[in-house]
Short mmCIF file of C-alpha atoms in Angstrom, two decimals:
data_model
loop_
_atom_site.label_atom_id
_atom_site.label_comp_id
_atom_site.label_asym_id
_atom_site.label_seq_id
_atom_site.Cartn_x
_atom_site.Cartn_y
_atom_site.Cartn_z
CA UNK A 1 0.00 0.00 0.00
CA UNK A 2 1.32 3.44 -0.90
CA UNK A 3 1.44 5.68 2.20
CA UNK A 4 2.37 8.79 0.18
CA UNK A 5 -0.41 11.39 0.63
CA UNK A 6 -2.44 12.10 -2.49
CA UNK A 7 -2.78 15.59 -3.94
CA UNK A 8 -6.47 16.18 -4.63
CA UNK A 9 -8.54 19.38 -4.56
CA UNK A 10 -10.77 19.88 -1.54
CA UNK A 11 -14.43 19.73 -2.70
CA UNK A 12 -15.95 23.19 -2.25
CA UNK A 13 -19.53 24.35 -1.92
CA UNK A 14 -22.35 22.83 0.11
CA UNK A 15 -24.03 21.22 -2.86
CA UNK A 16 -20.82 19.58 -4.05
CA UNK A 17 -20.02 18.22 -0.60
CA UNK A 18 -23.62 17.15 0.00
CA UNK A 19 -23.63 15.28 -3.29
CA UNK A 20 -20.49 13.36 -2.31
CA UNK A 21 -21.84 12.21 1.06
CA UNK A 22 -25.33 11.65 -0.35
CA UNK A 23 -23.93 9.59 -3.19
CA UNK A 24 -21.81 7.61 -0.77
CA UNK A 25 -24.82 6.90 1.47
CA UNK A 26 -26.96 5.91 -1.48
CA UNK A 27 -24.29 3.63 -2.86
CA UNK A 28 -23.73 1.95 0.51
CA UNK A 29 -27.47 1.44 0.89
CA UNK A 30 -27.88 -0.05 -2.58
CA UNK A 31 -24.96 -2.43 -2.09
CA UNK A 32 -26.31 -3.43 1.35
CA UNK A 33 -29.72 -4.22 -0.16
CA UNK A 34 -28.24 -6.30 -2.96
CA UNK A 35 -26.02 -8.20 -0.53
CA UNK A 36 -28.94 -8.77 1.82
CA UNK A 37 -31.12 -10.23 -0.93
CA UNK A 38 -28.34 -12.62 -1.93
CA UNK A 39 -27.81 -13.70 1.68
CA UNK A 40 -31.53 -14.26 2.28
CA UNK A 41 -31.80 -16.27 -0.93
CA UNK A 42 -29.11 -18.56 0.46
CA UNK A 43 -30.98 -19.02 3.74
CA UNK A 44 -28.89 -16.65 5.85
CA UNK A 45 -30.12 -13.64 7.83
CA UNK A 46 -27.21 -11.18 8.10
CA UNK A 47 -27.25 -8.30 10.60
CA UNK A 48 -27.58 -4.71 9.43
CA UNK A 49 -23.99 -3.92 10.39
CA UNK A 50 -22.75 -6.88 8.33
CA UNK A 51 -24.62 -5.55 5.31
CA UNK A 52 -23.54 -1.90 5.56
CA UNK A 53 -20.00 -2.24 6.96
CA UNK A 54 -18.51 -4.46 4.29
CA UNK A 55 -14.79 -4.06 3.50
CA UNK A 56 -15.71 -2.33 0.23
CA UNK A 57 -18.04 0.14 1.91
CA UNK A 58 -15.47 0.77 4.65
CA UNK A 59 -12.83 1.66 2.06
CA UNK A 60 -15.22 3.98 0.19
CA UNK A 61 -16.24 5.73 3.40
CA UNK A 62 -12.68 6.32 4.58
CA UNK A 63 -11.49 7.50 1.17
CA UNK A 64 -14.34 9.97 0.76
CA UNK A 65 -13.97 11.49 4.23
CA UNK A 66 -10.21 11.83 3.77
CA UNK A 67 -10.77 13.59 0.46
CA UNK A 68 -13.38 16.00 1.84
CA UNK A 69 -11.36 16.94 4.93
CA UNK A 70 -13.09 19.48 7.15
CA UNK A 71 -16.04 18.53 9.31
CA UNK A 72 -16.61 15.18 7.62
CA UNK A 73 -13.09 13.97 8.35
CA UNK A 74 -12.95 15.56 11.81
CA UNK A 75 -16.15 13.87 13.00
CA UNK A 76 -14.74 10.58 11.76
CA UNK A 77 -11.62 11.20 13.84
CA UNK A 78 -13.63 12.14 16.92
CA UNK A 79 -15.80 9.05 16.62
CA UNK A 80 -12.78 6.80 16.23
CA UNK A 81 -11.14 8.09 19.40
CA UNK A 82 -14.09 9.16 21.55
CA UNK A 83 -16.83 6.64 20.84
CA UNK A 84 -14.87 3.65 19.60
CA UNK A 85 -15.93 1.59 22.59
CA UNK A 86 -19.62 2.05 21.72
CA UNK A 87 -19.42 1.59 17.96
CA UNK A 88 -19.25 -1.67 16.05
CA UNK A 89 -15.60 -2.80 15.74
CA UNK A 90 -15.86 -2.60 11.93
CA UNK A 91 -16.74 1.10 12.01
CA UNK A 92 -14.22 1.89 14.76
CA UNK A 93 -11.45 0.40 12.60
CA UNK A 94 -12.61 2.38 9.57
CA UNK A 95 -12.69 5.66 11.47
CA UNK A 96 -9.30 4.99 13.07
CA UNK A 97 -7.75 5.24 9.60
CA UNK A 98 -8.80 8.89 9.53
CA UNK A 99 -6.24 9.76 12.21
CA UNK A 100 -3.62 9.59 9.45
CA UNK A 101 -2.73 12.62 7.34
CA UNK A 102 -5.27 13.99 4.90
CA UNK A 103 -4.72 14.51 1.19
CA UNK A 104 -2.81 17.63 0.16
CA UNK A 105 -4.26 20.64 -1.65
CA UNK A 106 -2.82 21.12 -5.14
CA UNK A 107 -0.61 24.25 -5.53
CA UNK A 108 -3.25 26.22 -7.43
CA UNK A 109 -5.80 25.80 -4.63
CA UNK A 110 -3.13 26.69 -2.06
CA UNK A 111 -2.26 29.91 -3.90
CA UNK A 112 -5.93 30.83 -4.11
CA UNK A 113 -6.32 30.46 -0.35
CA UNK A 114 -3.25 32.61 0.37
CA UNK A 115 -4.29 35.25 -2.17
CA UNK A 116 -7.64 35.55 -0.39
CA UNK A 117 -5.98 35.85 3.03
CA UNK A 118 -2.96 38.05 2.24
CA UNK A 119 -3.70 39.61 -1.12
CA UNK A 120 -1.92 38.98 -4.41
CA UNK A 121 1.83 39.48 -4.36
CA UNK A 122 2.23 37.98 -0.90
CA UNK A 123 5.10 35.83 -2.12
CA UNK A 124 7.34 38.94 -2.20
CA UNK A 125 7.22 39.08 1.60
CA UNK A 126 9.09 35.79 1.78
CA UNK A 127 12.61 34.73 1.02
CA UNK A 128 11.30 31.16 0.68
CA UNK A 129 7.90 29.45 0.78
CA UNK A 130 7.73 25.68 0.42
CA UNK A 131 4.60 24.65 -1.49
CA UNK A 132 4.81 21.03 -0.36
CA UNK A 133 3.28 20.85 3.13
CA UNK A 134 5.22 19.44 6.05
CA UNK A 135 1.93 18.29 7.66
CA UNK A 136 -1.70 17.90 6.63
CA UNK A 137 -4.78 17.16 8.73
CA UNK A 138 -8.55 17.60 8.76
CA UNK A 139 -8.76 21.42 8.86
CA UNK A 140 -5.63 22.60 7.08
CA UNK A 141 -2.07 21.90 6.03
CA UNK A 142 1.22 23.38 7.25
CA UNK A 143 4.01 24.88 5.13
CA UNK A 144 7.48 26.03 6.07
CA UNK A 145 8.53 29.52 5.03
CA UNK A 146 11.20 32.16 5.67
CA UNK A 147 10.55 35.90 5.76
CA UNK A 148 12.88 38.46 4.21
CA UNK A 149 14.09 39.34 7.72
CA UNK A 150 15.26 35.74 8.25
CA UNK A 151 12.49 34.50 10.55
CA UNK A 152 11.58 30.85 10.01
CA UNK A 153 7.84 30.28 10.12
CA UNK A 154 5.29 27.49 9.98
CA UNK A 155 2.21 28.56 8.00
CA UNK A 156 -1.05 26.65 8.62
CA UNK A 157 -3.38 27.18 5.64
CA UNK A 158 -7.02 26.20 6.08
CA UNK A 159 -8.69 24.13 3.39
CA UNK A 160 -11.21 26.10 1.31
CA UNK A 161 -14.84 25.86 2.35
CA UNK A 162 -14.15 24.16 5.69
CA UNK A 163 -15.81 26.79 7.89
CA UNK A 164 -18.83 27.24 5.61
CA UNK A 165 -19.48 23.51 5.29
CA UNK A 166 -19.45 22.52 8.98
CA UNK A 167 -23.22 22.39 9.49
CA UNK A 168 -24.03 20.72 6.18
CA UNK A 169 -21.17 18.21 6.49
CA UNK A 170 -22.25 17.15 9.96
CA UNK A 171 -25.89 16.85 8.94
CA UNK A 172 -25.00 14.73 5.93
CA UNK A 173 -22.54 12.58 7.85
CA UNK A 174 -25.20 12.05 10.50
CA UNK A 175 -27.27 10.43 7.76
CA UNK A 176 -24.52 7.84 7.31
CA UNK A 177 -24.17 7.20 11.03
CA UNK A 178 -27.91 6.62 11.37
CA UNK A 179 -27.86 3.75 8.90
CA UNK A 180 -29.14 0.50 10.43
CA UNK A 181 -26.56 -1.29 12.54
CA UNK A 182 -23.94 1.48 12.40
CA UNK A 183 -24.55 2.90 15.88
CA UNK A 184 -26.16 0.89 18.69
CA UNK A 185 -29.31 2.09 20.49
CA UNK A 186 -28.66 4.60 23.26
CA UNK A 187 -25.87 6.57 21.56
CA UNK A 188 -26.58 10.28 21.91
CA UNK A 189 -25.47 11.05 18.38
CA UNK A 190 -27.00 14.57 18.34
CA UNK A 191 -25.03 15.51 21.47
CA UNK A 192 -21.79 14.18 19.98
CA UNK A 193 -22.43 16.05 16.74
CA UNK A 194 -23.27 19.27 18.59
CA UNK A 195 -19.97 19.01 20.45
CA UNK A 196 -18.14 18.29 17.21
CA UNK A 197 -19.83 21.33 15.64
CA UNK A 198 -18.70 23.56 18.51
CA UNK A 199 -15.13 22.30 18.33
CA UNK A 200 -14.98 22.56 14.56
CA UNK A 201 -16.17 26.15 14.55
CA UNK A 202 -13.52 26.91 17.13
CA UNK A 203 -10.78 25.09 15.21
CA UNK A 204 -11.76 26.79 11.95
CA UNK A 205 -11.13 30.22 13.50
CA UNK A 206 -7.37 30.60 13.36
CA UNK A 207 -7.50 33.94 15.17
CA UNK A 208 -9.09 32.09 18.08
CA UNK A 209 -6.34 29.45 17.93
CA UNK A 210 -3.67 32.17 17.99
CA UNK A 211 -5.27 33.51 21.17
CA UNK A 212 -5.34 30.01 22.68
CA UNK A 213 -1.62 29.61 21.93
CA UNK A 214 -0.85 32.83 23.79
CA UNK A 215 -3.07 31.87 26.75
CA UNK A 216 -1.56 28.40 26.99
CA UNK A 217 1.94 29.80 26.62
CA UNK A 218 1.33 32.07 29.61
CA UNK A 219 0.69 28.99 31.78
CA UNK A 220 4.04 27.54 30.68
CA UNK A 221 6.07 30.70 31.20
CA UNK A 222 7.89 29.23 34.22
CA UNK A 223 8.20 25.67 32.87
CA UNK A 224 11.52 25.35 31.05
CA UNK A 225 10.89 21.77 29.91
CA UNK A 226 8.17 22.84 27.47
CA UNK A 227 8.02 25.22 24.56
CA UNK A 228 5.46 26.18 21.95
CA UNK A 229 5.44 28.55 18.99
CA UNK A 230 4.15 32.10 19.15
CA UNK A 231 1.76 33.35 16.47
CA UNK A 232 2.92 36.04 14.04
CA UNK A 233 0.16 38.63 14.35
CA UNK A 234 0.71 40.48 11.08
CA UNK A 235 0.37 37.29 9.01
CA UNK A 236 -2.40 35.55 10.94
CA UNK A 237 -5.99 35.70 9.70
CA UNK A 238 -9.13 33.66 10.24
CA UNK A 239 -7.91 31.10 7.69
CA UNK A 240 -4.09 31.35 7.89
CA UNK A 241 -2.11 30.86 11.10
CA UNK A 242 1.53 31.98 10.93
CA UNK A 243 3.78 31.00 13.83
CA UNK A 244 7.40 30.42 14.76
CA UNK A 245 8.96 27.33 13.26
CA UNK A 246 10.62 25.27 16.00
CA UNK A 247 13.19 22.83 14.70
CA UNK A 248 12.31 19.52 16.32
CA UNK A 249 11.84 15.83 15.72
CA UNK A 250 8.97 13.40 16.28
CA UNK A 251 8.75 12.63 19.97
CA UNK A 252 8.41 8.91 19.19
CA UNK A 253 12.10 8.91 18.24
CA UNK A 254 12.85 9.04 21.97
CA UNK A 255 12.06 5.33 22.09
CA UNK A 256 15.82 4.83 21.57
CA UNK A 257 16.81 7.42 24.21
CA UNK A 258 18.16 6.45 27.65
CA UNK A 259 15.50 5.18 30.06
CA UNK A 260 15.91 8.08 32.48
CA UNK A 261 15.20 10.62 29.72
CA UNK A 262 12.12 8.72 28.56
CA UNK A 263 10.88 8.53 32.13
CA UNK A 264 11.46 12.24 32.68
CA UNK A 265 9.60 13.18 29.51
CA UNK A 266 6.72 10.87 30.44
CA UNK A 267 6.42 12.32 33.94
CA UNK A 268 6.50 15.85 32.55
CA UNK A 269 3.71 15.06 30.11
CA UNK A 270 1.53 13.37 32.74
CA UNK A 271 2.04 16.31 35.09
CA UNK A 272 1.09 18.70 32.29
CA UNK A 273 -2.21 16.90 31.67
CA UNK A 274 -2.95 16.90 35.40
CA UNK A 275 -2.33 20.64 35.50
CA UNK A 276 -4.47 21.18 32.40
CA UNK A 277 -7.42 19.70 34.28
CA UNK A 278 -6.79 20.68 37.90
CA UNK A 279 -4.87 23.97 37.63
CA UNK A 280 -5.14 25.62 34.20
CA UNK A 281 -8.71 24.58 33.28
CA UNK A 282 -7.31 24.75 29.75
CA UNK A 283 -6.56 21.52 27.86
CA UNK A 284 -5.25 20.84 24.40
CA UNK A 285 -7.55 17.90 23.67
CA UNK A 286 -6.06 16.59 20.42
CA UNK A 287 -3.59 13.81 21.37
CA UNK A 288 -2.26 13.20 17.86
CA UNK A 289 1.39 12.18 18.26
CA UNK A 290 2.34 14.86 15.72
CA UNK A 291 1.33 17.53 18.24
CA UNK A 292 4.14 16.52 20.61
CA UNK A 293 7.73 16.84 19.43
CA UNK A 294 11.21 16.91 20.92
CA UNK A 295 13.89 19.57 20.54
CA UNK A 296 17.31 17.92 21.14
CA UNK A 297 19.20 21.23 21.31
CA UNK A 298 17.11 22.59 24.19
CA UNK A 299 15.96 19.25 25.66
CA UNK A 300 12.39 20.55 25.60
CA UNK A 301 9.04 19.03 24.69
CA UNK A 302 7.49 21.03 21.85
CA UNK A 303 3.69 21.46 21.93
CA UNK A 304 1.74 22.15 18.73
CA UNK A 305 -1.86 22.63 17.52
CA UNK A 306 -4.11 24.55 19.89
CA UNK A 307 -7.26 24.60 17.80
CA UNK A 308 -8.87 22.00 20.06
CA UNK A 309 -7.99 23.79 23.31
CA UNK A 310 -10.88 23.95 25.75
CA UNK A 311 -11.89 24.28 29.38
CA UNK A 312 -14.39 22.15 31.30
CA UNK A 313 -17.49 22.59 33.41
CA UNK A 314 -16.60 23.70 36.92
CA UNK A 315 -17.58 20.37 38.51
CA UNK A 316 -15.49 18.12 36.26
CA UNK A 317 -12.13 18.37 38.07
CA UNK A 318 -13.63 18.01 41.61
CA UNK A 319 -15.61 14.98 40.46
CA UNK A 320 -12.47 13.32 39.10
CA UNK A 321 -10.71 14.06 42.37
CA UNK A 322 -13.61 12.36 44.19
CA UNK A 323 -13.28 9.38 41.87
CA UNK A 324 -9.53 9.22 42.55
CA UNK A 325 -10.06 9.23 46.31
CA UNK A 326 -12.74 6.55 46.06
CA UNK A 327 -10.62 4.44 43.74
CA UNK A 328 -7.53 4.65 45.94
CA UNK A 329 -9.65 3.60 48.90
CA UNK A 330 -11.24 0.71 47.01
CA UNK A 331 -14.72 1.89 48.04
CA UNK A 332 -16.95 0.48 45.29
CA UNK A 333 -20.05 2.39 46.42
CA UNK A 334 -18.13 5.68 46.48
CA UNK A 335 -16.64 4.85 43.06
CA UNK A 336 -20.16 4.27 41.73
CA UNK A 337 -21.38 7.61 43.13
CA UNK A 338 -18.42 9.45 41.56
CA UNK A 339 -18.88 7.62 38.25
CA UNK A 340 -22.57 8.61 38.15
CA UNK A 341 -21.65 12.24 38.90
CA UNK A 342 -19.14 12.25 36.02
CA UNK A 343 -21.62 10.60 33.66
CA UNK A 344 -20.16 7.13 33.07
CA UNK A 345 -23.53 5.60 33.82
CA UNK A 346 -26.86 6.51 35.46
CA UNK A 347 -28.72 5.42 38.57
CA UNK A 348 -31.17 3.54 36.32
CA UNK A 349 -28.43 1.75 34.37
CA UNK A 350 -29.08 -2.04 34.38
CA UNK A 351 -27.13 -3.73 37.21
CA UNK A 352 -25.07 -6.00 34.94
CA UNK A 353 -23.99 -3.04 32.81
CA UNK A 354 -23.20 -0.99 35.91
CA UNK A 355 -21.12 -3.77 37.45
CA UNK A 356 -19.17 -4.28 34.21
CA UNK A 357 -18.29 -0.59 34.09
CA UNK A 358 -17.27 -0.63 37.75
CA UNK A 359 -15.04 -3.64 37.01
CA UNK A 360 -13.29 -1.62 34.30
CA UNK A 361 -12.74 1.29 36.69
CA UNK A 362 -11.45 -1.09 39.36
CA UNK A 363 -8.91 -2.56 36.94
CA UNK A 364 -7.76 0.93 35.92
CA UNK A 365 -7.19 1.88 39.59
CA UNK A 366 -5.09 -1.21 40.30
CA UNK A 367 -1.69 0.41 39.63
CA UNK A 368 -2.67 3.56 41.56
CA UNK A 369 -3.62 1.52 44.63
CA UNK A 370 -0.37 -0.41 44.38
CA UNK A 371 1.63 2.80 43.98
CA UNK A 372 5.30 3.12 43.11
CA UNK A 373 6.80 3.17 39.64
CA UNK A 374 4.46 2.03 36.89
CA UNK A 375 5.80 0.47 33.67
CA UNK A 376 3.35 1.82 31.09
CA UNK A 377 4.38 -0.53 28.29
CA UNK A 378 4.60 -3.62 30.46
CA UNK A 379 0.99 -3.82 31.61
CA UNK A 380 -1.96 -5.75 30.20
CA UNK A 381 -4.52 -3.41 31.77
CA UNK A 382 -5.61 -1.72 28.49
CA UNK A 383 -6.28 -5.11 26.92
CA UNK A 384 -8.22 -6.26 29.98
CA UNK A 385 -10.43 -3.16 29.82
CA UNK A 386 -10.83 -3.48 26.05
CA UNK A 387 -11.92 -7.11 26.41
CA UNK A 388 -14.53 -6.16 29.02
CA UNK A 389 -15.75 -3.31 26.79
CA UNK A 390 -16.12 -5.64 23.82
CA UNK A 391 -18.03 -8.18 25.91
CA UNK A 392 -20.30 -5.40 27.10
CA UNK A 393 -20.82 -4.12 23.55
CA UNK A 394 -21.82 -7.57 22.35
CA UNK A 395 -24.31 -8.27 25.13
CA UNK A 396 -26.05 -4.96 25.83
CA UNK A 397 -29.11 -3.78 23.94
CA UNK A 398 -28.30 -0.09 24.34
CA UNK A 399 -25.07 1.84 24.74
CA UNK A 400 -24.39 4.62 27.20
CA UNK A 401 -22.07 7.48 26.39
CA UNK A 402 -20.58 9.96 28.87
CA UNK A 403 -21.12 13.70 28.26
CA UNK A 404 -19.18 14.99 25.24
CA UNK A 405 -16.74 17.02 27.35
CA UNK A 406 -15.80 13.81 29.18
CA UNK A 407 -15.21 12.10 25.84
CA UNK A 408 -12.82 14.89 24.85
CA UNK A 409 -10.98 14.46 28.14
CA UNK A 410 -10.76 10.70 27.58
CA UNK A 411 -9.48 11.37 24.11
CA UNK A 412 -6.52 13.24 25.59
CA UNK A 413 -5.90 10.66 28.32
CA UNK A 414 -6.08 7.75 25.89
CA UNK A 415 -3.72 9.41 23.45
CA UNK A 416 -1.26 10.23 26.23
CA UNK A 417 -1.28 6.62 27.41
CA UNK A 418 -0.55 5.36 23.90
CA UNK A 419 2.36 7.78 23.58
CA UNK A 420 3.87 6.79 26.93
CA UNK A 421 3.55 3.14 25.97
CA UNK A 422 5.31 3.89 22.68
CA UNK A 423 8.14 5.53 24.66
CA UNK A 424 8.33 2.45 26.95
CA UNK A 425 8.30 4.88 29.86
CA UNK A 426 7.91 4.41 33.61
CA UNK A 427 6.16 6.93 35.87
CA UNK A 428 6.09 7.40 39.64
CA UNK A 429 2.36 7.21 40.41
CA UNK A 430 2.73 8.25 44.05
CA UNK A 431 4.42 11.50 43.03
CA UNK A 432 1.89 12.30 40.32
CA UNK A 433 -1.46 11.30 41.85
CA UNK A 434 -1.46 12.62 45.40
CA UNK A 435 -5.05 13.71 46.23
CA UNK A 436 -3.82 16.40 48.64
CA UNK A 437 -1.58 17.87 45.96
CA UNK A 438 -4.42 17.84 43.40
CA UNK A 439 -6.75 19.52 45.90
CA UNK A 440 -4.12 22.24 46.41
CA UNK A 441 -4.01 22.80 42.66
CA UNK A 442 -7.79 23.11 42.53
CA UNK A 443 -7.71 25.59 45.40
CA UNK A 444 -5.03 27.62 43.57
CA UNK A 445 -7.19 28.19 40.51
#
């Protein structure tokens, strides 16, 4: 398989984008009907998910969302990371492919976007502007450039039509997700889509992201182990974000670094996430590995992409602190009360479902109760929880989904765990998860 990103124009206009998703839905439906008739004729009664989520349909869905970028691709990414435990495995695997880079804009479309943002003749402001992007994702693609005064910049150029197509893309993609067998009963799809709409509108406003970078940078002013770029005000618009270019390397390359360095980096990153929730009330919720890099010359962790930066409802951090205290004490009733307050399940949740979820939480708290240094890569806990989740998904008649803001928090925590496992890092749990210390951070807000 060729992993080289394709260069294809971003479809523009609501009608054009609607036609693509509508055509995809119609084609999937027609193929599902034909397959179903053949199966019935042979005496078999396939499930709806088996009919709609065939390998061919999965490939068509992923390819079309990757080509459209914008809201269609972003919702696919959110679903793959936030609701994967409540979606059929076939769809979760399809959506997971959308965490890879998007297609690139062709040069003509790129120039058109920059002409609209900066005016014609903008190229004369630069000593160099590389038309091949160094990164591409759901909202835009990033180019390296150098100004006449010698400043090295990273220029994030938004795909055309992304902001204007958010509502229509989500509505049309919702049509796909409502197909029989795609999402189980009980999924609050409208709530998830509303949250995706809010985040997408925020991410599509690059002036807002520039402000988030400055606000987040202020929190890190006295933390020499982290760095992040500063926006360049005179070149930043609603659709183009210009910022310092920080020479760095993928953080995953630290897998070959000495153990003590990997452990230090891991502890720093865990502490940062704790402070995002308990001290800053400001979290960068996109855990894509590409958003965390390493600068060998300064020995700093480089943080990128603040479009998905958000705060939380005032009760979220205290409720997680209550869950931590209950979990450390092994008090199952207190854990259940805290889990209900957070939104993991409800008082009327069926007992077998409730007990299965409490078993997952109990497994997750095992290392914290044991304390000491935790080997992130050497544990089977994620697989144990995944197995329980799959058993629950197969046996329940309806799914339950936490509030969207909790899903975004889990998205960050899950991504951080995967990164620490990739680094084969060890972390001192006693030093990081002291309830008294977390309470002090809450009080300091």
